[in-house]
mmCIF file of C-alpha atoms and ligand atoms in Angstrom:
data_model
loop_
_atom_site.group_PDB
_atom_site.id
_atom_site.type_symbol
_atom_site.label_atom_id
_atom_site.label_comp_id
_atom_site.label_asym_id
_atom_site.label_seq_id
_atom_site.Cartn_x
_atom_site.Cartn_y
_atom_site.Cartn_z
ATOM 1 C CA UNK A 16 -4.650 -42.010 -29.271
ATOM 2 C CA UNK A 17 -2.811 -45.148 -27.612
ATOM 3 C CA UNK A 18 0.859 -43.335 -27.593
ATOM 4 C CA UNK A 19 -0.773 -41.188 -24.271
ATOM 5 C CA UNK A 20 -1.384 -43.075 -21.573
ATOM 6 C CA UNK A 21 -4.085 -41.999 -19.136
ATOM 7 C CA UNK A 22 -3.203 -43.665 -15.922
ATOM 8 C CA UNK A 23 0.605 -41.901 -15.815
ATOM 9 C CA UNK A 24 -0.342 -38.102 -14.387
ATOM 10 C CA UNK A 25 2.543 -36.544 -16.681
ATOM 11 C CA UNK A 26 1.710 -37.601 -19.995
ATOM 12 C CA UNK A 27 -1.640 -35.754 -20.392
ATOM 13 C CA UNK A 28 -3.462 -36.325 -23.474
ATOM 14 C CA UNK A 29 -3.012 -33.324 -25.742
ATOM 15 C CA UNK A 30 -6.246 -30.710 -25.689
ATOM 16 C CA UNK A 31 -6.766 -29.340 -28.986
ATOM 17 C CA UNK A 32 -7.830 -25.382 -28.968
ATOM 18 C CA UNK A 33 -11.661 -25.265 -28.858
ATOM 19 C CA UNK A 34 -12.948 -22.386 -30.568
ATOM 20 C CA UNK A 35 -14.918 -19.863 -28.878
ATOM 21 C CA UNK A 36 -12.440 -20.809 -25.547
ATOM 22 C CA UNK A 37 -10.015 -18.546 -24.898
ATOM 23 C CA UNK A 38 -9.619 -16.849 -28.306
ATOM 24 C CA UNK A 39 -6.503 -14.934 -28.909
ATOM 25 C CA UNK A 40 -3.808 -14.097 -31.306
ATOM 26 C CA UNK A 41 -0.352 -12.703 -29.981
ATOM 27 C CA UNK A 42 1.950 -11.164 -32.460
ATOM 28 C CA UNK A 43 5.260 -11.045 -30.925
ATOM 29 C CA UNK A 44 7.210 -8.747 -33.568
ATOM 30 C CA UNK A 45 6.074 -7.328 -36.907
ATOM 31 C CA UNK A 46 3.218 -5.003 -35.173
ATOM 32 C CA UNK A 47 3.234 -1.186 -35.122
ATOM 33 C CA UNK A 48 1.461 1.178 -33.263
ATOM 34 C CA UNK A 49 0.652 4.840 -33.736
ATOM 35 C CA UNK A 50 -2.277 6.974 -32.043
ATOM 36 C CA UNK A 51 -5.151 6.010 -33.495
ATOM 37 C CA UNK A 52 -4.042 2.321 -34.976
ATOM 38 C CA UNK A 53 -2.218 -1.128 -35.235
ATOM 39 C CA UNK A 54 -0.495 -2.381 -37.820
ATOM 40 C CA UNK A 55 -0.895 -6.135 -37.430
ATOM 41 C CA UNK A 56 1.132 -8.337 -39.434
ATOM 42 C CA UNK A 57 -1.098 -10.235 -42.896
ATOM 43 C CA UNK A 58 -3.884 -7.933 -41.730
ATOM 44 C CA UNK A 59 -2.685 -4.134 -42.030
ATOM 45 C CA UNK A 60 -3.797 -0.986 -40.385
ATOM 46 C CA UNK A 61 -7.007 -1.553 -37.702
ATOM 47 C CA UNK A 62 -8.035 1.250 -35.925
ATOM 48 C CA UNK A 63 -7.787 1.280 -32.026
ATOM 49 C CA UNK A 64 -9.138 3.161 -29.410
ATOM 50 C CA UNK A 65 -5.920 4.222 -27.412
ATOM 51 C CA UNK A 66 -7.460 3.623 -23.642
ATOM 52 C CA UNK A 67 -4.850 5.055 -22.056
ATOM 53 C CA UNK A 68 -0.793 6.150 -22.297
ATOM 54 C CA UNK A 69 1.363 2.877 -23.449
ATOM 55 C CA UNK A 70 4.504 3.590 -21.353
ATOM 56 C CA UNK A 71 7.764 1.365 -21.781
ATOM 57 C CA UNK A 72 9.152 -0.578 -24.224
ATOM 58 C CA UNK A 73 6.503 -2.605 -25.941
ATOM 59 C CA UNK A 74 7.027 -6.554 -25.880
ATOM 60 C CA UNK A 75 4.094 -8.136 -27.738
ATOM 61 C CA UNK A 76 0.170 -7.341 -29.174
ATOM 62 C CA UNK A 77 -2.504 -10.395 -28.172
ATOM 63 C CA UNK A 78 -5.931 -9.787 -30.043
ATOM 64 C CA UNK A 79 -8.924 -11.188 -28.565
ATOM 65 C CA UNK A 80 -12.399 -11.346 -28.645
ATOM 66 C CA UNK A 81 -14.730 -11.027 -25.731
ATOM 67 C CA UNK A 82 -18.475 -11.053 -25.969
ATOM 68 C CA UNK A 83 -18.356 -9.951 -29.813
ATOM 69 C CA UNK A 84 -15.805 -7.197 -29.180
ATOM 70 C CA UNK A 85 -12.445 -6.733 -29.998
ATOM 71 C CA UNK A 86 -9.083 -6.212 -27.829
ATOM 72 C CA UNK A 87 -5.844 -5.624 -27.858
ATOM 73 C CA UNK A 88 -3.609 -5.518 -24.815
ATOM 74 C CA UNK A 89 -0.222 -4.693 -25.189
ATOM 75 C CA UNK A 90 2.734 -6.195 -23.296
ATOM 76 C CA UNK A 91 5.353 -4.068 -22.461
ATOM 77 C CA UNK A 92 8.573 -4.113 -20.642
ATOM 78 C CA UNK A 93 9.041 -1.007 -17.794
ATOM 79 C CA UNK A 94 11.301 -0.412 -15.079
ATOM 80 C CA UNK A 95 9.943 0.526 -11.467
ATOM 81 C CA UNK A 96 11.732 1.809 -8.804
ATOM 82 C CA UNK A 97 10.597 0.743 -5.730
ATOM 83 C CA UNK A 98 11.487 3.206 -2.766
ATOM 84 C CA UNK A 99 9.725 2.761 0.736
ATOM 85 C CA UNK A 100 5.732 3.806 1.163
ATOM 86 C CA UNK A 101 4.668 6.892 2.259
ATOM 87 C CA UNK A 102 2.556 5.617 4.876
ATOM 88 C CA UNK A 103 3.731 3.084 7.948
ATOM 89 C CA UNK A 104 0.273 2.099 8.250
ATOM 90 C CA UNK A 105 -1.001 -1.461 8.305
ATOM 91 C CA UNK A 106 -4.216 -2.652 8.418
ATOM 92 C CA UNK A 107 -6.198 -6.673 8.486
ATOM 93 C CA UNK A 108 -9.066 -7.859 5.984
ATOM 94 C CA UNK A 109 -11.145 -10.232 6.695
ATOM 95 C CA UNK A 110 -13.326 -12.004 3.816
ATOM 96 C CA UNK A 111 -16.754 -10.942 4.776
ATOM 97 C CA UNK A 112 -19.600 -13.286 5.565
ATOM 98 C CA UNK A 113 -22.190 -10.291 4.466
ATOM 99 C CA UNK A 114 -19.914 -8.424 2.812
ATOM 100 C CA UNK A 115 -17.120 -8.303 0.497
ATOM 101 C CA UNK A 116 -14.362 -7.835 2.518
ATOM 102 C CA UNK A 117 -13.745 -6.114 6.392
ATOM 103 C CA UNK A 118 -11.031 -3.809 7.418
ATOM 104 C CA UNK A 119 -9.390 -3.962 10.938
ATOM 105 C CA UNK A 120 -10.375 0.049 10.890
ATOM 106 C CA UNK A 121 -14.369 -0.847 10.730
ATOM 107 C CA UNK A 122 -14.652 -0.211 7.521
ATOM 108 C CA UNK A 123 -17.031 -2.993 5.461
ATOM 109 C CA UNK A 124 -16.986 -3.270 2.092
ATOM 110 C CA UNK A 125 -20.001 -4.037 0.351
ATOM 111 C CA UNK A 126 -20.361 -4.665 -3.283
ATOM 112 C CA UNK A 127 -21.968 -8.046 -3.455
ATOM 113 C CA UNK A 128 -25.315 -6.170 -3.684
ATOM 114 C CA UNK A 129 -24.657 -4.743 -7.075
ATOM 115 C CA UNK A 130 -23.376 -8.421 -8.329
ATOM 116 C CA UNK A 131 -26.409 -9.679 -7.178
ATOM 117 C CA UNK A 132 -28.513 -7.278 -9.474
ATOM 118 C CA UNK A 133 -26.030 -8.434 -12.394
ATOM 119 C CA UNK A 134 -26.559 -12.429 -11.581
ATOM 120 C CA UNK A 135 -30.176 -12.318 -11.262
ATOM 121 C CA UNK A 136 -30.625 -10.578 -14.649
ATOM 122 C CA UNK A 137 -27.978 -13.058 -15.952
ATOM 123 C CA UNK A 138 -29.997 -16.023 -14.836
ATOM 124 C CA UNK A 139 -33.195 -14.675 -16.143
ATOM 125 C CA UNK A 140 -31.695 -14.202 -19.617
ATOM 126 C CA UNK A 141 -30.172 -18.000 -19.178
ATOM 127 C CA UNK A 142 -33.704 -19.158 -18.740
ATOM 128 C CA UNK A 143 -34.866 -17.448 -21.541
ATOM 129 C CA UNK A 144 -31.952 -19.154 -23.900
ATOM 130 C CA UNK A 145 -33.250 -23.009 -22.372
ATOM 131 C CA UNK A 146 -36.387 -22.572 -23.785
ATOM 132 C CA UNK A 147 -35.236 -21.775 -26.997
ATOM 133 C CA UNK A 148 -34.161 -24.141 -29.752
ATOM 134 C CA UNK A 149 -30.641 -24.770 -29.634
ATOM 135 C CA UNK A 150 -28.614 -23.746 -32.944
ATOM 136 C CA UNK A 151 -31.489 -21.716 -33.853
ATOM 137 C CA UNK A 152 -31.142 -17.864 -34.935
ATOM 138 C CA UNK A 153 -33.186 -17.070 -31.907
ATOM 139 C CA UNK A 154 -30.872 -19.240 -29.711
ATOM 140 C CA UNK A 155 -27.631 -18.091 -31.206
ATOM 141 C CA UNK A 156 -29.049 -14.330 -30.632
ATOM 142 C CA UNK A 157 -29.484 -15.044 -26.719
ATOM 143 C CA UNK A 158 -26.455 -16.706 -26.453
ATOM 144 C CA UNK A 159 -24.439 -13.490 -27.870
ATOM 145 C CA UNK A 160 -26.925 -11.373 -25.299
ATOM 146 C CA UNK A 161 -25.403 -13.827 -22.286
ATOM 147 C CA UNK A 162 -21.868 -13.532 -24.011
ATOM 148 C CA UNK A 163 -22.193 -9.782 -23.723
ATOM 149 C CA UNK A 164 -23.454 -9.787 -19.737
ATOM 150 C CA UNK A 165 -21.046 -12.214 -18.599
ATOM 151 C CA UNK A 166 -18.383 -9.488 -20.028
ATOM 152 C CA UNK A 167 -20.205 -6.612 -18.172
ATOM 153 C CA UNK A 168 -20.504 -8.004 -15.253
ATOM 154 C CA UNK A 169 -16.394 -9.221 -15.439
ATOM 155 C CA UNK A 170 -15.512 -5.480 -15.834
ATOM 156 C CA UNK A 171 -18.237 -4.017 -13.241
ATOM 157 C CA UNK A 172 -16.027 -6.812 -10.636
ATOM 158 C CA UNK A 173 -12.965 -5.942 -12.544
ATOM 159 C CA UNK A 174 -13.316 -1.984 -12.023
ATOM 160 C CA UNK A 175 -14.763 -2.435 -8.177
ATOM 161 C CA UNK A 176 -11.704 -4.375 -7.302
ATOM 162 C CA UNK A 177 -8.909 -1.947 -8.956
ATOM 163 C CA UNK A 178 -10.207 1.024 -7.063
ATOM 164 C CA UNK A 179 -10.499 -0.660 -4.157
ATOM 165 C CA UNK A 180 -6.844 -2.661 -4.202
ATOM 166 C CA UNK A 181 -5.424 1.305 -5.419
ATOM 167 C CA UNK A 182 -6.928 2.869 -2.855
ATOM 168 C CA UNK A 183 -5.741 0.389 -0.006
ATOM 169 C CA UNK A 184 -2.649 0.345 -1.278
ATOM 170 C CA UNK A 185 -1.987 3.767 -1.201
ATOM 171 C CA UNK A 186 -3.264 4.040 2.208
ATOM 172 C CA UNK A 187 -1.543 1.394 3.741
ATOM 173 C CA UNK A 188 2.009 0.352 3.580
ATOM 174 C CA UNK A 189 1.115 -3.611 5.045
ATOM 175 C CA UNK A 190 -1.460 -5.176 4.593
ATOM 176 C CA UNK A 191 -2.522 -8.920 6.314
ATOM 177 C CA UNK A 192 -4.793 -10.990 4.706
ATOM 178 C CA UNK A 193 -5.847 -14.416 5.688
ATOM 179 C CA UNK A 194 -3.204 -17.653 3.781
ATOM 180 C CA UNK A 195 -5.451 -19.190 1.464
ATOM 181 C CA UNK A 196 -4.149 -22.308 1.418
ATOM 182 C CA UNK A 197 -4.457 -23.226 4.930
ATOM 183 C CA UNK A 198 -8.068 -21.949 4.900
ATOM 184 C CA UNK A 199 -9.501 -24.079 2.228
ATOM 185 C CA UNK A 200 -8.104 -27.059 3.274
ATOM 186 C CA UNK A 201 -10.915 -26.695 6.376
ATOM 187 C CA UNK A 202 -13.313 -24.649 4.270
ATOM 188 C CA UNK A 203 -16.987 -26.397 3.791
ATOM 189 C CA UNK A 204 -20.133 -25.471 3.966
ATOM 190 C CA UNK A 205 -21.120 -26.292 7.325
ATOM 191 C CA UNK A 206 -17.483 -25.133 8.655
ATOM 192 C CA UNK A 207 -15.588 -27.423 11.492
ATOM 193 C CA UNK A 208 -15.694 -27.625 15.068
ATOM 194 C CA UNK A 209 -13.181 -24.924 14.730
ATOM 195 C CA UNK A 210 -14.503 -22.397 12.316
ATOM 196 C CA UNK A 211 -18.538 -23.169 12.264
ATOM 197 C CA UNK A 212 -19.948 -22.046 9.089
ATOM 198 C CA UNK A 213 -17.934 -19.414 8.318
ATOM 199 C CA UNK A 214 -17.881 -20.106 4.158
ATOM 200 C CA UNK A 215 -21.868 -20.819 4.925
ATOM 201 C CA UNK A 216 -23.047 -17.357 2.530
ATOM 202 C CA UNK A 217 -19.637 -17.579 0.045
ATOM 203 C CA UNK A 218 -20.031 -21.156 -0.435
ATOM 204 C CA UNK A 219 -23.312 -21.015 -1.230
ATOM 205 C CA UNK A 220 -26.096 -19.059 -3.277
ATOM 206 C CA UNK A 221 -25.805 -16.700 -6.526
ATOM 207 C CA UNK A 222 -23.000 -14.752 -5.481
ATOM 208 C CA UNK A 223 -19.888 -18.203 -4.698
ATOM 209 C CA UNK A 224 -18.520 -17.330 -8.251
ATOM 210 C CA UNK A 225 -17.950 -13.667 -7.869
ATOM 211 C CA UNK A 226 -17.006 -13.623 -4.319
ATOM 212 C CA UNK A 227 -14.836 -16.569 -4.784
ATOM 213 C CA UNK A 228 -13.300 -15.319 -8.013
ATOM 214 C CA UNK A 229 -13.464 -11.968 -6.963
ATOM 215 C CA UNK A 230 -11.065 -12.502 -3.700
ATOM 216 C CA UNK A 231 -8.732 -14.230 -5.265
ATOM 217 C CA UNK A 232 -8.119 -11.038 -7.785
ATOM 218 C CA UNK A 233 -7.946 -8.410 -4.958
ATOM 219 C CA UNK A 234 -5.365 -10.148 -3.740
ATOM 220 C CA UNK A 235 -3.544 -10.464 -6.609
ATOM 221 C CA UNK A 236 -3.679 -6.958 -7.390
ATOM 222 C CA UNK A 237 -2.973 -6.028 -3.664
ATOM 223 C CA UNK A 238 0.102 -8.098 -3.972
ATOM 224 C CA UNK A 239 1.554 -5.997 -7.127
ATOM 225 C CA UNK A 240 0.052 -2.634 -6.224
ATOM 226 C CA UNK A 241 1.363 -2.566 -2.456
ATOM 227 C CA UNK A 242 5.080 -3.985 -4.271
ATOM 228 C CA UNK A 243 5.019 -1.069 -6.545
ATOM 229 C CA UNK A 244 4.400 1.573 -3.719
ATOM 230 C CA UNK A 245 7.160 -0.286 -1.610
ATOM 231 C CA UNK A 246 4.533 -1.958 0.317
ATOM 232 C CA UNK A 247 4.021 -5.760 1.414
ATOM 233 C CA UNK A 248 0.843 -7.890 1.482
ATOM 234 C CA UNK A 249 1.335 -10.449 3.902
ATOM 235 C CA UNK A 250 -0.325 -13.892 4.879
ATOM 236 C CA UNK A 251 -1.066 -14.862 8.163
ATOM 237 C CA UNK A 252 -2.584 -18.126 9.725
ATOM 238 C CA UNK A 253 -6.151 -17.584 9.830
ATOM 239 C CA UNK A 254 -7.067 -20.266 12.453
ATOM 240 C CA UNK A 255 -9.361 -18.795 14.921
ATOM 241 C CA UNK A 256 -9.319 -15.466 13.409
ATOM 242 C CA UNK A 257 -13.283 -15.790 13.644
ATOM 243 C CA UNK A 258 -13.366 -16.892 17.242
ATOM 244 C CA UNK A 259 -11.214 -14.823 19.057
ATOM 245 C CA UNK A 260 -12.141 -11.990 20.923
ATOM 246 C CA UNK A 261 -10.113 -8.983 19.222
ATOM 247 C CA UNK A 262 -10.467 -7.191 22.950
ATOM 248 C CA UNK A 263 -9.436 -9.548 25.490
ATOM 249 C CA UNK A 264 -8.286 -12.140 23.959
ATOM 250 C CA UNK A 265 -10.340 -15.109 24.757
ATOM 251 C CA UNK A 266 -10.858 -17.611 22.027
ATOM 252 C CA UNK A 267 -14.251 -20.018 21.747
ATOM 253 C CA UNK A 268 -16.789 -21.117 19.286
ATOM 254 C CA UNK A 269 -19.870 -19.429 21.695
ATOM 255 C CA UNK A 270 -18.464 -15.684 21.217
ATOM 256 C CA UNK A 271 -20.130 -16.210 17.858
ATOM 257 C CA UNK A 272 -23.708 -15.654 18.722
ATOM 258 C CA UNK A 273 -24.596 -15.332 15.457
ATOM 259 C CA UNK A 274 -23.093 -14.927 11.514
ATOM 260 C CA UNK A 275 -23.127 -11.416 11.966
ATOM 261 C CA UNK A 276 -22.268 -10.356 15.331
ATOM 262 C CA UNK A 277 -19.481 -10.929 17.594
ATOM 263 C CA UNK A 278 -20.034 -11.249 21.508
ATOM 264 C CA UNK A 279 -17.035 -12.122 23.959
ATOM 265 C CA UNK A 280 -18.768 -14.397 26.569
ATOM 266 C CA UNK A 281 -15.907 -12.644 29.365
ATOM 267 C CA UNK A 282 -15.243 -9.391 28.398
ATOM 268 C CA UNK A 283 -18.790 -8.538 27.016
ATOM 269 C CA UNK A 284 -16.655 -7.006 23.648
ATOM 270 C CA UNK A 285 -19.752 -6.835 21.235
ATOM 271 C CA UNK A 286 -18.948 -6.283 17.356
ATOM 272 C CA UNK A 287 -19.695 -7.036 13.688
ATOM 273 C CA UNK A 288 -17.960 -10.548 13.762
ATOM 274 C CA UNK A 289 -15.838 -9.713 10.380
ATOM 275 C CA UNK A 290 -14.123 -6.620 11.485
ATOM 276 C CA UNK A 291 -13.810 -8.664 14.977
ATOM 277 C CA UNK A 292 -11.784 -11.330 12.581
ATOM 278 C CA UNK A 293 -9.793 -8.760 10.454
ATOM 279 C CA UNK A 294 -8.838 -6.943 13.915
ATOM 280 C CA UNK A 295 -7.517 -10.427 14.654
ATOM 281 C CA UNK A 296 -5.947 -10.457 11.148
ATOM 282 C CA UNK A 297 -3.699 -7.859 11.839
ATOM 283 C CA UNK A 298 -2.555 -8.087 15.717
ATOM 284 C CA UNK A 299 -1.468 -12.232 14.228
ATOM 285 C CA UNK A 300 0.299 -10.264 11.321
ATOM 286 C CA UNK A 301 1.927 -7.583 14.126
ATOM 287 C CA UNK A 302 3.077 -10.176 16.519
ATOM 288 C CA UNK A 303 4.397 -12.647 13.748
ATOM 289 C CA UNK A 304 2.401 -15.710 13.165
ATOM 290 C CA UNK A 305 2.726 -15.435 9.514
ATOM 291 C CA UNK A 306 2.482 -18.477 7.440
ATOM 292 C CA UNK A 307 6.169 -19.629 6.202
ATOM 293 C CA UNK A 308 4.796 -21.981 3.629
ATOM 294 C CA UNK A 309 2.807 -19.157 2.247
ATOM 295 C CA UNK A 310 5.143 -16.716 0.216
ATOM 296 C CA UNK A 311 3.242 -14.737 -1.820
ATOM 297 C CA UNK A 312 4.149 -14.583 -5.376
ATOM 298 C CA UNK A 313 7.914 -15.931 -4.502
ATOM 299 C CA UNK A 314 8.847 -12.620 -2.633
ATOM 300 C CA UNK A 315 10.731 -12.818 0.322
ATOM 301 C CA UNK A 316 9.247 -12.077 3.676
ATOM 302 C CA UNK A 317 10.373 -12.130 6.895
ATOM 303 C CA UNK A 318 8.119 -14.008 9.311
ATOM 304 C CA UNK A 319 9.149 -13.234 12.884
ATOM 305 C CA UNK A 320 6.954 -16.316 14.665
ATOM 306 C CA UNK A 321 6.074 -20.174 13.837
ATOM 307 C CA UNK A 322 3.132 -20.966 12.657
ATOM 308 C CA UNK A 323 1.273 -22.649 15.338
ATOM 309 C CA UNK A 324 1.909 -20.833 17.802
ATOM 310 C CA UNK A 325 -1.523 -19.251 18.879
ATOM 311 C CA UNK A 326 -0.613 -15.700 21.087
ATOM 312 C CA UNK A 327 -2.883 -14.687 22.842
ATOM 313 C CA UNK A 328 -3.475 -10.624 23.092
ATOM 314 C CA UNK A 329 -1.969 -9.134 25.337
ATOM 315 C CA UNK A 330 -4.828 -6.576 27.505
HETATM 316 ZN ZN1 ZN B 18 -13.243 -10.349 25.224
#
C-alpha cells in the first residue's frame, strides 16, 4: 500500500486481524444473561457456567477462545467506596534473584519452582511438535496439546499471583515496590558497575517469561487491590537497593559476596541479599525518595523527597 508511508512513525501501516491472535467477540448491547445462560445476539441461548456472583450493572459480553475453550467475561460497571485500610502497616518487595519476590518482613516467596515443572513439560511437548510434519493431523493435534498447556500454565501464574496480591493487600495498607522504569533502563544481564548482575537468573534461563510477565501482573493487581482496601502501592528509586546494608547503612558493590547472601563489610550484618534489598525498599519508601516521574496508574501520590537524593540510614 503506497498511501502509508513507513518512514513517518504515526502513520503505521494498518495490521489486519490474524486469526488464531487474539480471538474475541464483544457484544456491547443485545445480550442477556440468566443463571445458567447467555443470550448472544444472531446466536441465541449458550449455556454458561456462572463462575462466580456478577455484581453491578453489566456493560458488555466479549467471547473468546483460549486453548479450544470457550469464555465469556463480562464487563460491568460498580461503585466502590474507598474508606481508609484496616491496617497501618507497610512493608518493601524486592524482585527475587532465587525467588519470586522478598518481603522486608523475611518472608520469600517462591513459586518459580512449580513454573519450572510447567516449562520443562512445555518444552518437551514443543520438541515433540518439530519433529512432526507441519499441517499434518499429527502436527495440528500437538499444536492444540501446546495450545492447551500454555493456558494452564497462564492460570496456575494467574491464580498464584491473585492470592498472593489479596493476601498482601489485606495485610498491608502501603506497600513499596521498586519503579520499573528506572530499573530497566540499567537492567542487563551482566548488571553495571552499580547493580552487578542482579537480572543475571530473571534475564536468563526457562523461567525470564514468567518471572518477567509474572511481576509486571502482581503489580498491577497490587495497585487495584491495595486502592480498593484504601491502600497505596508506591514506587521508589531502586538504585542501590541491592548494595546497601539494610543495618548500618553502608553502601558498596563488595557487601554482595555472593547472588544469594548479603554481608556488610563494616557492620558484619549477614542476610539473604533480597530481603536485605526489600528492607531497603521500604526505609527509601518511609523516608521519601519516591520516584516523581513514576505515578502509578495516574493516581496521585505524595512524594515527600527528590529523587536522587541517596539517605543514608540512620543507626
Ligand atoms: Zn552494615
Amino acid at each position: 500500500m503506497d498511501c502509508f508511508d513507513k518512514s513517518q512513525p504515526l502513520k503505521r501501516t494498518p495490521v489486519f486481524k490474524k486469526r488464531g491472535l487474539n480471538d474475541g467477540i464483544r457484544f456491547p448491547q443485545g445480550f442477556k444473561i440468566d443463571n445458567r445462560r447467555i443470550f448472544l445476539p444472531k446466536i441465541g441461548w449458550v449455556g454458561f457456567y456462572k463462575s462466580c456472583e456478577i455484581p453491578g450493572k453489566i456493560k458488555n459480553i466479549t467471547i473468546t477462545n483460549r486453548g479450544g475453550q470457550w469464555f465469556a467475561s463480562i464487563q460491568v460497571e460498580q461503585m466502590i467506596e474507598i474508606g481508609n485500610h484496616s491496617s497501618d502497616s507497610e512493608i518493601g518487595i524486592d524482585v527475587g534473584v532465587k525467588c519470586f519476590a522478598a518481603f522486608s518482613d523475611g518472608t520469600l516467596v517462591e513459586g518459580v519452582n512449580s513454573f519450572r515443572k510447567h516449562e520443562e513439560r512445555l518444552a518437551r511437548e514443543q520438541r515433540k511438535m518439530a519433529r512432526k510434519k507441519r499441517g499434518s493431523n499429527n502436527w495440528k493435534k500437538q499444536k492444540r496439546k501446546i495450545s492447551g498447556m500454555h493456558h494452564n500454565i497462564a492460570n496456575v501464574r494467574q491464580d498464584f499471583l491473585h492470592k498472593l496480591s489479596t493476601e498482601i493487600s489485606k495485610n498491608h495498607a502501603k506497600v513499596y515496590v521498586e519503579g520499573l522504569q528506572i530499573r530497566n533502563m540499567s537492567a542487563s544481564a551482566k548488571g553495571t558497575i552499580e547493580e552487578p548482575g542482579r537480572n543475571v537468573k530473571a534475564k536468563s534461563g526457562l523461567n525470564k517469561s514468567i518471572l518477567d510477565q509474572g511481576w509486571h501482573e502482581f503489580r498491577r493487581q497490587l495497585d487495584y487491590k491495595l486502592f480498593w482496601r484504601g491502600g497505596m502501592l508506591v514506587e521508589v528509586n531502586p538504585r542501590h537497593t541491592s548494595q546497601r546494608c539494610s543495618c548500618c547503612g553502608y553502601t558498596a558493590k563488595e557487601n554482595r559476596t555472593s547472588q544469594a547472601l548479603f554481608r556488610c563489610q563494616v557492620c558484619g550484618y549477614e542476610e539473604n541479599a533480597d530481603i536485605n534489598a526489600a528492607k531497603n525498599v521500604l526505609t527509601v519508601g518511609r523516608t521519601g525518595m519516591i520516584c516523581q516521574a513514576n505515578h502509578i496508574s495516574g493516581r496521585q501520590q505524595k512524594p515527600a523527597g527528590t529523587r536522587e537524593e541517596v539517605l543514608p540510614v540512620a543507626s
